[in-house]
């Protein structure tokens, strides 16, 4: 049962002199984390960890905070408009109030996010949810204080592997992971060179001749690949162990990419072990080559450490409707212009017809390279009507591509500032750890 006067149907929040009444039913699931924690308080100590003072007889909780800022925040969480800065109030002070009540910078309107980002960059001031006074739900529960050290340790481990800018150890770990990704990509590219393949074939022949030796020869590229895979596997296992929600961890796109990058190596090793080096697998080497080429997914692992790639992925996730609309525009225009170009270049006069436009599918290639203004020059119209149609196709492609790309561009800028802001929040803890 909630600590306070028993039988009371509502509680009163006194924020800087302004009083707000809330029913106990709404208190448990209230959108503000600090207010909802009052429902789980069981003792006077728990209450004083959440608020500054309280009156048990009147069931009133006192918060020594900015009343006007809380009014703006309360209107936002109740669904009355969008969250913007309070007039005549410093952006940093308002953001400090947001953190105190359990909101983040992402709840602000985009224009206010830009103002806050610029202000924090100018003053080199960053806030984090780990600061004193911004406590989690677990510490407000009974027994949370005893289990807090273990939770903090797991949270620190999770941030070390998930947030490259959260600490100095995370920076070092991210740098090592990037080095392994680069080395694996270099080895993958080098293994496709003719000289490299000839040298590998000679080494395999030498291994066959020395099969009775104590230690058979091994390719250096295979050893490097095994070391890289070992690092990626260990990193993925540790991140899975320290994750909060195992099901959510498996569903994340970057973790799925990690699995796709690691699994082909073990599949190819098992297939080689069970079928032999010179068996049917080697004769039908297409499967093995496909599995080896799937290692190109390793380069996507860089998205975990670079804001630019994260911004690209987040933009594609948020703008999938615009991307679908762009594809629809291109497909519709391709169908129209390819049919017209095939008719003008090949269908009207069979004696002087253009052999490159013998069918509509063949004309589709010319339409797509014309709409995107690439123009390889491998096929082009030769009749006057066809050239006029080509000019219309190019202009139409520029217009159709520009319309949805404008929305995608603005979403990209917004995603970049959001990720940049989230990354900047951890720079304070990184600087403190470096100085210590």
Coordinates of C-alpha atoms in Angstrom, one line a residue:
X1 CA 0.0 0.0 0.0
X2 CA 1.2 3.5 -0.8
X3 CA 2.7 5.4 2.1
X4 CA 0.5 8.3 3.2
X5 CA -2.9 8.8 4.8
X6 CA -5.0 5.7 4.4
X7 CA -8.3 6.0 2.7
X8 CA -7.4 9.1 0.7
X9 CA -8.8 9.0 -2.8
X10 CA -6.3 11.5 -4.2
X11 CA -2.9 13.1 -3.5
X12 CA -1.8 16.7 -3.8
X13 CA 1.4 17.7 -5.6
X14 CA 2.8 21.1 -4.4
X15 CA 5.4 22.2 -6.9
X16 CA 6.9 25.6 -6.1
X17 CA 3.7 26.7 -4.5
X18 CA 1.3 25.5 -7.2
X19 CA -1.0 22.7 -6.1
X20 CA -2.1 19.9 -8.3
X21 CA -4.6 17.1 -7.3
X22 CA -4.2 13.6 -8.7
X23 CA -6.3 10.5 -8.0
X24 CA -4.5 7.4 -6.7
X25 CA -5.6 5.4 -9.7
X26 CA -3.8 7.8 -12.1
X27 CA -0.7 7.9 -9.8
X28 CA 0.6 4.5 -10.6
X29 CA 0.7 4.9 -14.4
X30 CA 1.4 8.6 -14.5
X31 CA 3.6 9.5 -17.4
X32 CA 6.2 11.4 -15.3
X33 CA 8.5 8.8 -13.7
X34 CA 9.2 10.7 -10.5
X35 CA 5.4 11.2 -9.8
X36 CA 4.6 7.6 -10.5
X37 CA 7.3 6.5 -8.0
X38 CA 5.2 7.9 -5.2
X39 CA 2.8 4.9 -5.7
X40 CA 5.6 2.5 -4.7
X41 CA 6.8 4.3 -1.6
X42 CA 6.4 2.2 1.5
X43 CA 8.1 4.3 4.1
X44 CA 9.0 7.8 5.0
X45 CA 12.5 7.3 3.7
X46 CA 11.2 6.2 0.3
X47 CA 9.0 9.3 0.1
X48 CA 11.8 11.7 0.9
X49 CA 13.9 10.2 -1.8
X50 CA 11.3 11.2 -4.3
X51 CA 10.1 14.6 -3.0
X52 CA 11.5 17.3 -0.7
X53 CA 8.8 17.2 2.0
X54 CA 5.3 15.9 2.6
X55 CA 2.3 16.4 4.8
X56 CA 0.8 13.0 5.7
X57 CA -2.4 14.4 7.2
X58 CA -3.3 16.4 4.0
X59 CA -1.6 13.8 1.8
X60 CA 0.4 16.5 0.1
X61 CA 3.8 16.1 -1.4
X62 CA 6.1 19.1 -1.8
X63 CA 8.6 19.6 -4.6
X64 CA 11.0 22.6 -4.6
X65 CA 11.0 23.0 -8.3
X66 CA 10.0 25.5 -10.9
X67 CA 6.2 25.7 -11.0
X68 CA 5.9 27.2 -14.5
X69 CA 8.1 24.6 -16.0
X70 CA 6.1 21.8 -14.3
X71 CA 2.9 23.4 -15.7
X72 CA 4.3 23.1 -19.3
X73 CA 5.4 19.5 -18.7
X74 CA 2.1 18.5 -17.1
X75 CA 0.2 19.9 -20.1
X76 CA 2.4 17.9 -22.4
X77 CA 2.1 14.6 -20.6
X78 CA -1.7 15.0 -20.5
X79 CA -1.8 15.4 -24.3
X80 CA -2.5 19.1 -24.5
X81 CA -0.1 20.2 -27.2
X82 CA 3.6 19.8 -27.7
X83 CA 6.5 20.4 -25.3
X84 CA 8.3 23.6 -25.8
X85 CA 10.5 25.8 -23.6
X86 CA 8.7 28.0 -21.0
X87 CA 9.0 31.7 -21.9
X88 CA 11.6 33.8 -20.1
X89 CA 13.3 30.6 -18.8
X90 CA 16.8 29.4 -19.6
X91 CA 16.9 26.3 -21.9
X92 CA 19.3 24.5 -19.6
X93 CA 17.2 25.2 -16.5
X94 CA 14.1 23.9 -18.3
X95 CA 15.9 20.8 -19.5
X96 CA 17.1 20.2 -15.9
X97 CA 13.5 20.3 -14.8
X98 CA 12.6 17.7 -17.6
X99 CA 15.3 15.3 -16.4
X100 CA 14.1 15.7 -12.8
X101 CA 10.6 14.7 -13.7
X102 CA 11.7 11.9 -16.0
X103 CA 11.6 13.3 -19.5
X104 CA 14.4 13.4 -22.1
X105 CA 15.4 15.9 -24.8
X106 CA 13.6 13.7 -27.5
X107 CA 10.3 14.9 -26.0
X108 CA 11.0 18.5 -27.0
X109 CA 9.8 19.9 -30.3
X110 CA 12.5 19.8 -33.0
X111 CA 13.1 23.6 -32.9
X112 CA 13.6 23.5 -29.2
X113 CA 15.9 20.5 -29.5
X114 CA 18.1 22.6 -31.8
X115 CA 18.1 25.4 -29.3
X116 CA 19.0 23.1 -26.5
X117 CA 21.7 21.4 -28.5
X118 CA 23.3 24.7 -29.5
X119 CA 23.1 26.1 -25.9
X120 CA 24.7 23.0 -24.5
X121 CA 27.4 23.0 -27.1
X122 CA 28.2 26.7 -26.3
X123 CA 28.4 26.1 -22.6
X124 CA 29.9 22.6 -22.6
X125 CA 27.2 21.5 -20.2
X126 CA 25.6 18.0 -20.5
X127 CA 23.2 16.2 -18.3
X128 CA 22.7 12.5 -17.8
X129 CA 20.1 10.3 -16.2
X130 CA 22.8 9.1 -13.8
X131 CA 23.2 12.4 -12.1
X132 CA 22.1 12.8 -8.4
X133 CA 18.4 13.4 -8.1
X134 CA 17.5 11.5 -11.2
X135 CA 17.0 8.0 -9.8
X136 CA 15.6 4.9 -11.5
X137 CA 12.6 2.9 -10.6
X138 CA 14.6 0.0 -9.1
X139 CA 16.1 2.2 -6.4
X140 CA 12.7 3.3 -5.3
X141 CA 11.5 -0.2 -4.6
X142 CA 12.0 -2.1 -1.3
X143 CA 15.3 -3.8 -1.3
X144 CA 16.5 -1.7 -4.2
X145 CA 19.4 -0.2 -2.2
X146 CA 20.9 -3.6 -1.6
X147 CA 20.7 -4.7 -5.2
X148 CA 21.7 -1.3 -6.6
X149 CA 25.5 -2.0 -6.8
X150 CA 24.9 -5.1 -9.0
X151 CA 22.5 -3.3 -11.1
X152 CA 24.9 -0.4 -11.6
X153 CA 27.6 -2.8 -12.5
X154 CA 25.4 -4.5 -15.2
X155 CA 24.3 -1.1 -16.4
X156 CA 27.9 0.1 -16.7
X157 CA 28.9 -3.0 -18.6
X158 CA 25.9 -2.6 -20.9
X159 CA 26.8 1.0 -21.7
X160 CA 30.4 0.0 -22.2
X161 CA 29.4 -2.3 -25.0
X162 CA 26.4 -0.4 -26.4
X163 CA 27.5 3.3 -26.0
X164 CA 31.0 4.0 -27.4
X165 CA 31.1 7.5 -25.8
X166 CA 29.8 6.5 -22.3
X167 CA 33.3 5.9 -20.8
X168 CA 37.0 5.6 -21.6
X169 CA 36.7 1.8 -21.5
X170 CA 33.9 2.0 -24.0
X171 CA 36.0 4.2 -26.3
X172 CA 38.9 1.7 -26.2
X173 CA 36.6 -1.3 -26.8
X174 CA 35.0 0.5 -29.7
X175 CA 38.4 1.3 -31.2
X176 CA 39.5 -2.3 -30.9
X177 CA 36.2 -3.5 -32.5
X178 CA 36.7 -1.1 -35.4
X179 CA 40.2 -2.3 -36.0
X180 CA 39.0 -5.9 -36.2
X181 CA 36.3 -4.9 -38.7
X182 CA 38.8 -3.1 -40.9
X183 CA 41.3 -6.0 -40.7
X184 CA 38.6 -8.5 -41.6
X185 CA 37.4 -6.4 -44.6
X186 CA 41.0 -6.0 -45.9
X187 CA 41.5 -9.8 -45.7
X188 CA 38.2 -10.4 -47.5
X189 CA 39.1 -8.0 -50.3
X190 CA 42.6 -9.3 -50.6
X191 CA 41.4 -12.9 -50.8
X192 CA 39.7 -12.1 -54.1
X193 CA 43.0 -11.0 -55.8
X194 CA 44.4 -13.5 -58.4
X195 CA 47.8 -13.5 -56.8
X196 CA 46.4 -14.2 -53.4
X197 CA 44.3 -17.1 -54.7
X198 CA 47.3 -18.6 -56.5
X199 CA 49.4 -18.4 -53.3
X200 CA 46.6 -20.0 -51.3
X201 CA 46.4 -22.8 -53.9
X202 CA 50.1 -23.4 -53.6
X203 CA 49.8 -23.5 -49.8
X204 CA 47.1 -26.1 -50.0
X205 CA 49.2 -28.2 -52.3
X206 CA 52.1 -28.0 -49.8
X207 CA 49.7 -29.0 -47.0
X208 CA 48.6 -32.1 -49.1
X209 CA 52.3 -33.1 -49.5
X210 CA 53.1 -32.6 -45.8
X211 CA 49.9 -34.3 -44.5
X212 CA 52.1 -36.7 -42.4
X213 CA 54.0 -33.8 -40.7
X214 CA 53.3 -33.0 -37.0
X215 CA 51.9 -29.5 -37.7
X216 CA 50.3 -29.0 -41.1
X217 CA 50.6 -25.6 -42.8
X218 CA 47.8 -23.1 -42.5
X219 CA 46.8 -20.1 -44.5
X220 CA 47.5 -16.7 -42.7
X221 CA 44.2 -15.4 -43.9
X222 CA 42.4 -18.3 -42.2
X223 CA 44.1 -17.6 -38.9
X224 CA 43.3 -13.8 -39.1
X225 CA 39.7 -14.6 -40.0
X226 CA 39.4 -17.0 -37.0
X227 CA 40.7 -14.4 -34.6
X228 CA 38.3 -11.8 -35.9
X229 CA 35.4 -14.1 -35.7
X230 CA 36.4 -15.1 -32.1
X231 CA 36.4 -11.4 -31.1
X232 CA 33.0 -10.7 -32.7
X233 CA 31.5 -13.8 -31.1
X234 CA 32.8 -13.0 -27.7
X235 CA 31.5 -9.4 -28.0
X236 CA 28.1 -10.6 -29.1
X237 CA 27.8 -13.1 -26.2
X238 CA 28.8 -10.5 -23.6
X239 CA 26.4 -8.0 -24.9
X240 CA 23.6 -10.6 -24.8
X241 CA 24.5 -11.5 -21.2
X242 CA 24.4 -7.9 -19.9
X243 CA 21.4 -6.9 -21.9
X244 CA 18.2 -5.9 -19.9
X245 CA 15.7 -7.6 -22.2
X246 CA 16.9 -10.7 -24.1
X247 CA 14.0 -10.9 -26.5
X248 CA 14.4 -7.2 -27.4
X249 CA 18.1 -7.7 -27.8
X250 CA 17.5 -10.5 -30.4
X251 CA 15.1 -8.3 -32.4
X252 CA 17.4 -5.3 -32.8
X253 CA 18.6 -4.8 -36.4
X254 CA 22.2 -4.3 -35.5
X255 CA 22.2 -7.6 -33.5
X256 CA 20.6 -9.4 -36.4
X257 CA 23.3 -8.1 -38.6
X258 CA 25.9 -9.3 -36.2
X259 CA 24.4 -12.8 -36.3
X260 CA 24.3 -12.8 -40.1
X261 CA 27.9 -11.8 -40.2
X262 CA 29.1 -14.5 -37.7
X263 CA 26.9 -17.5 -38.6
X264 CA 28.3 -18.1 -42.2
X265 CA 31.8 -18.7 -40.8
X266 CA 30.7 -21.4 -38.5
X267 CA 28.4 -23.0 -41.1
X268 CA 31.3 -23.1 -43.6
X269 CA 33.6 -24.6 -41.0
X270 CA 31.0 -27.3 -40.1
X271 CA 30.4 -28.1 -43.8
X272 CA 34.1 -28.4 -44.4
X273 CA 34.6 -30.6 -41.4
X274 CA 31.7 -32.9 -42.3
X275 CA 32.3 -33.1 -46.1
X276 CA 36.1 -32.8 -46.3
X277 CA 38.4 -30.3 -48.0
X278 CA 38.3 -31.9 -51.5
X279 CA 34.8 -33.3 -51.3
X280 CA 31.5 -32.3 -53.0
X281 CA 31.5 -29.0 -51.2
X282 CA 34.7 -27.9 -52.9
X283 CA 33.4 -29.1 -56.3
X284 CA 30.2 -27.2 -55.8
X285 CA 32.0 -24.2 -54.4
X286 CA 29.2 -21.8 -55.0
X287 CA 27.8 -22.4 -51.5
X288 CA 31.1 -21.8 -49.8
X289 CA 31.7 -18.6 -51.8
X290 CA 28.3 -17.2 -51.0
X291 CA 28.9 -17.9 -47.3
X292 CA 32.3 -16.2 -47.4
X293 CA 30.9 -13.2 -49.2
X294 CA 28.3 -12.8 -46.4
X295 CA 31.1 -11.5 -44.3
X296 CA 30.6 -8.2 -46.0
X297 CA 27.9 -7.6 -43.3
X298 CA 30.8 -7.0 -41.0
X299 CA 31.2 -3.5 -42.4
X300 CA 27.7 -2.7 -41.1
X301 CA 29.0 -3.3 -37.6
X302 CA 30.6 0.1 -37.9
X303 CA 27.2 1.6 -37.5
X304 CA 27.5 0.7 -33.8
X305 CA 30.4 3.1 -33.4
X306 CA 29.7 5.9 -35.9
X307 CA 26.8 8.4 -35.7
X308 CA 26.7 8.8 -39.5
X309 CA 25.8 5.2 -40.2
X310 CA 23.3 5.2 -37.2
X311 CA 21.7 8.3 -38.7
X312 CA 21.3 6.6 -42.1
X313 CA 19.6 3.6 -40.5
X314 CA 17.3 5.7 -38.3
X315 CA 16.4 7.8 -41.3
X316 CA 15.5 4.8 -43.4
X317 CA 13.4 3.4 -40.5
X318 CA 11.5 6.6 -40.0
X319 CA 11.1 7.4 -43.7
X320 CA 10.0 4.1 -45.1
X321 CA 6.7 5.6 -46.3
X322 CA 8.6 8.2 -48.3
X323 CA 10.9 5.5 -49.6
X324 CA 8.0 3.5 -50.8
X325 CA 6.4 6.6 -52.3
X326 CA 9.7 7.2 -54.2
X327 CA 9.8 3.6 -55.5
X328 CA 6.2 4.0 -56.6
X329 CA 6.9 7.2 -58.5
X330 CA 9.9 5.5 -60.3
X331 CA 7.9 2.4 -61.2
X332 CA 5.0 4.3 -62.6
X333 CA 7.2 6.6 -64.7
X334 CA 9.3 3.6 -65.8
X335 CA 6.2 1.8 -67.0
X336 CA 4.9 4.8 -69.0
X337 CA 8.2 6.0 -70.6
X338 CA 9.4 2.4 -71.4
X339 CA 6.2 1.6 -73.3
X340 CA 6.3 4.9 -75.2
X341 CA 10.1 4.7 -76.0
X342 CA 9.7 1.1 -77.2
X343 CA 6.8 2.2 -79.5
X344 CA 8.6 5.2 -80.9
X345 CA 12.0 3.6 -81.4
X346 CA 11.0 0.1 -82.5
X347 CA 7.2 -0.4 -82.9
X348 CA 6.4 2.3 -85.6
X349 CA 8.9 1.6 -88.3
X350 CA 10.4 -1.9 -88.3
X351 CA 12.8 -1.2 -91.1
X352 CA 14.7 1.6 -89.4
X353 CA 13.9 0.4 -85.8
X354 CA 16.4 0.8 -82.9
X355 CA 17.6 -2.6 -82.0
X356 CA 18.2 -1.5 -78.4
X357 CA 14.5 -1.0 -77.8
X358 CA 13.2 -4.3 -78.9
X359 CA 11.1 -4.8 -75.8
X360 CA 9.6 -2.9 -72.9
X361 CA 11.9 -4.6 -70.3
X362 CA 14.9 -3.6 -72.4
X363 CA 13.6 0.0 -72.5
X364 CA 13.2 0.1 -68.8
X365 CA 17.0 0.1 -68.4
X366 CA 17.2 3.2 -70.5
X367 CA 14.4 4.9 -68.6
X368 CA 15.9 4.3 -65.2
X369 CA 19.4 5.6 -66.1
X370 CA 17.8 8.6 -67.8
X371 CA 15.5 9.5 -64.9
X372 CA 18.5 9.3 -62.5
X373 CA 20.6 11.4 -64.9
X374 CA 23.3 8.7 -65.1
X375 CA 23.3 8.2 -68.8
X376 CA 25.8 5.3 -69.5
X377 CA 25.4 5.8 -73.2
X378 CA 25.0 2.1 -73.9
X379 CA 21.6 2.7 -75.4
X380 CA 19.9 5.9 -76.6
X381 CA 17.0 7.0 -78.9
X382 CA 17.8 7.8 -82.5
X383 CA 14.4 9.1 -83.7
X384 CA 13.3 12.7 -83.2
X385 CA 10.2 11.7 -81.2
X386 CA 12.3 9.3 -79.1
X387 CA 14.8 12.1 -78.3
X388 CA 12.0 14.5 -77.3
X389 CA 10.6 11.7 -75.1
X390 CA 14.1 11.3 -73.6
X391 CA 14.2 14.9 -72.6
X392 CA 10.8 14.7 -71.0
X393 CA 11.9 11.6 -69.2
X394 CA 15.0 13.3 -67.8
X395 CA 13.1 16.4 -66.6
X396 CA 10.3 14.2 -65.1
X397 CA 12.9 12.1 -63.2
X398 CA 14.5 15.2 -61.6
X399 CA 11.1 16.4 -60.4
X400 CA 9.8 13.1 -59.2
X401 CA 13.1 12.3 -57.3
X402 CA 13.3 15.7 -55.7
X403 CA 9.8 15.7 -54.2
X404 CA 10.1 12.8 -51.6
X405 CA 13.9 13.4 -51.1
X406 CA 13.1 16.8 -49.5
X407 CA 11.2 15.0 -46.7
X408 CA 14.0 12.4 -46.3
X409 CA 16.6 15.1 -46.1
X410 CA 14.8 16.9 -43.2
X411 CA 14.3 13.6 -41.4
X412 CA 18.0 12.9 -41.8
X413 CA 19.0 16.2 -40.3
X414 CA 16.6 15.7 -37.4
X415 CA 17.9 12.1 -36.8
X416 CA 21.5 13.3 -36.9
X417 CA 20.9 16.0 -34.2
X418 CA 19.0 13.5 -32.0
X419 CA 21.9 11.0 -32.1
X420 CA 24.5 13.7 -31.7
X421 CA 22.6 15.0 -28.7
X422 CA 22.3 11.5 -27.1
X423 CA 26.0 11.0 -27.7
X424 CA 26.9 14.3 -26.1
X425 CA 25.1 13.4 -22.9
X426 CA 27.7 10.8 -22.1
X427 CA 30.7 13.1 -22.7
X428 CA 30.5 14.4 -19.2
X429 CA 31.0 10.9 -17.6
X430 CA 33.8 10.2 -20.2
X431 CA 35.6 13.4 -19.3
X432 CA 35.3 12.7 -15.5
X433 CA 36.7 9.2 -16.0
X434 CA 39.6 10.4 -18.1
X435 CA 40.5 13.0 -15.5
X436 CA 40.3 10.5 -12.7

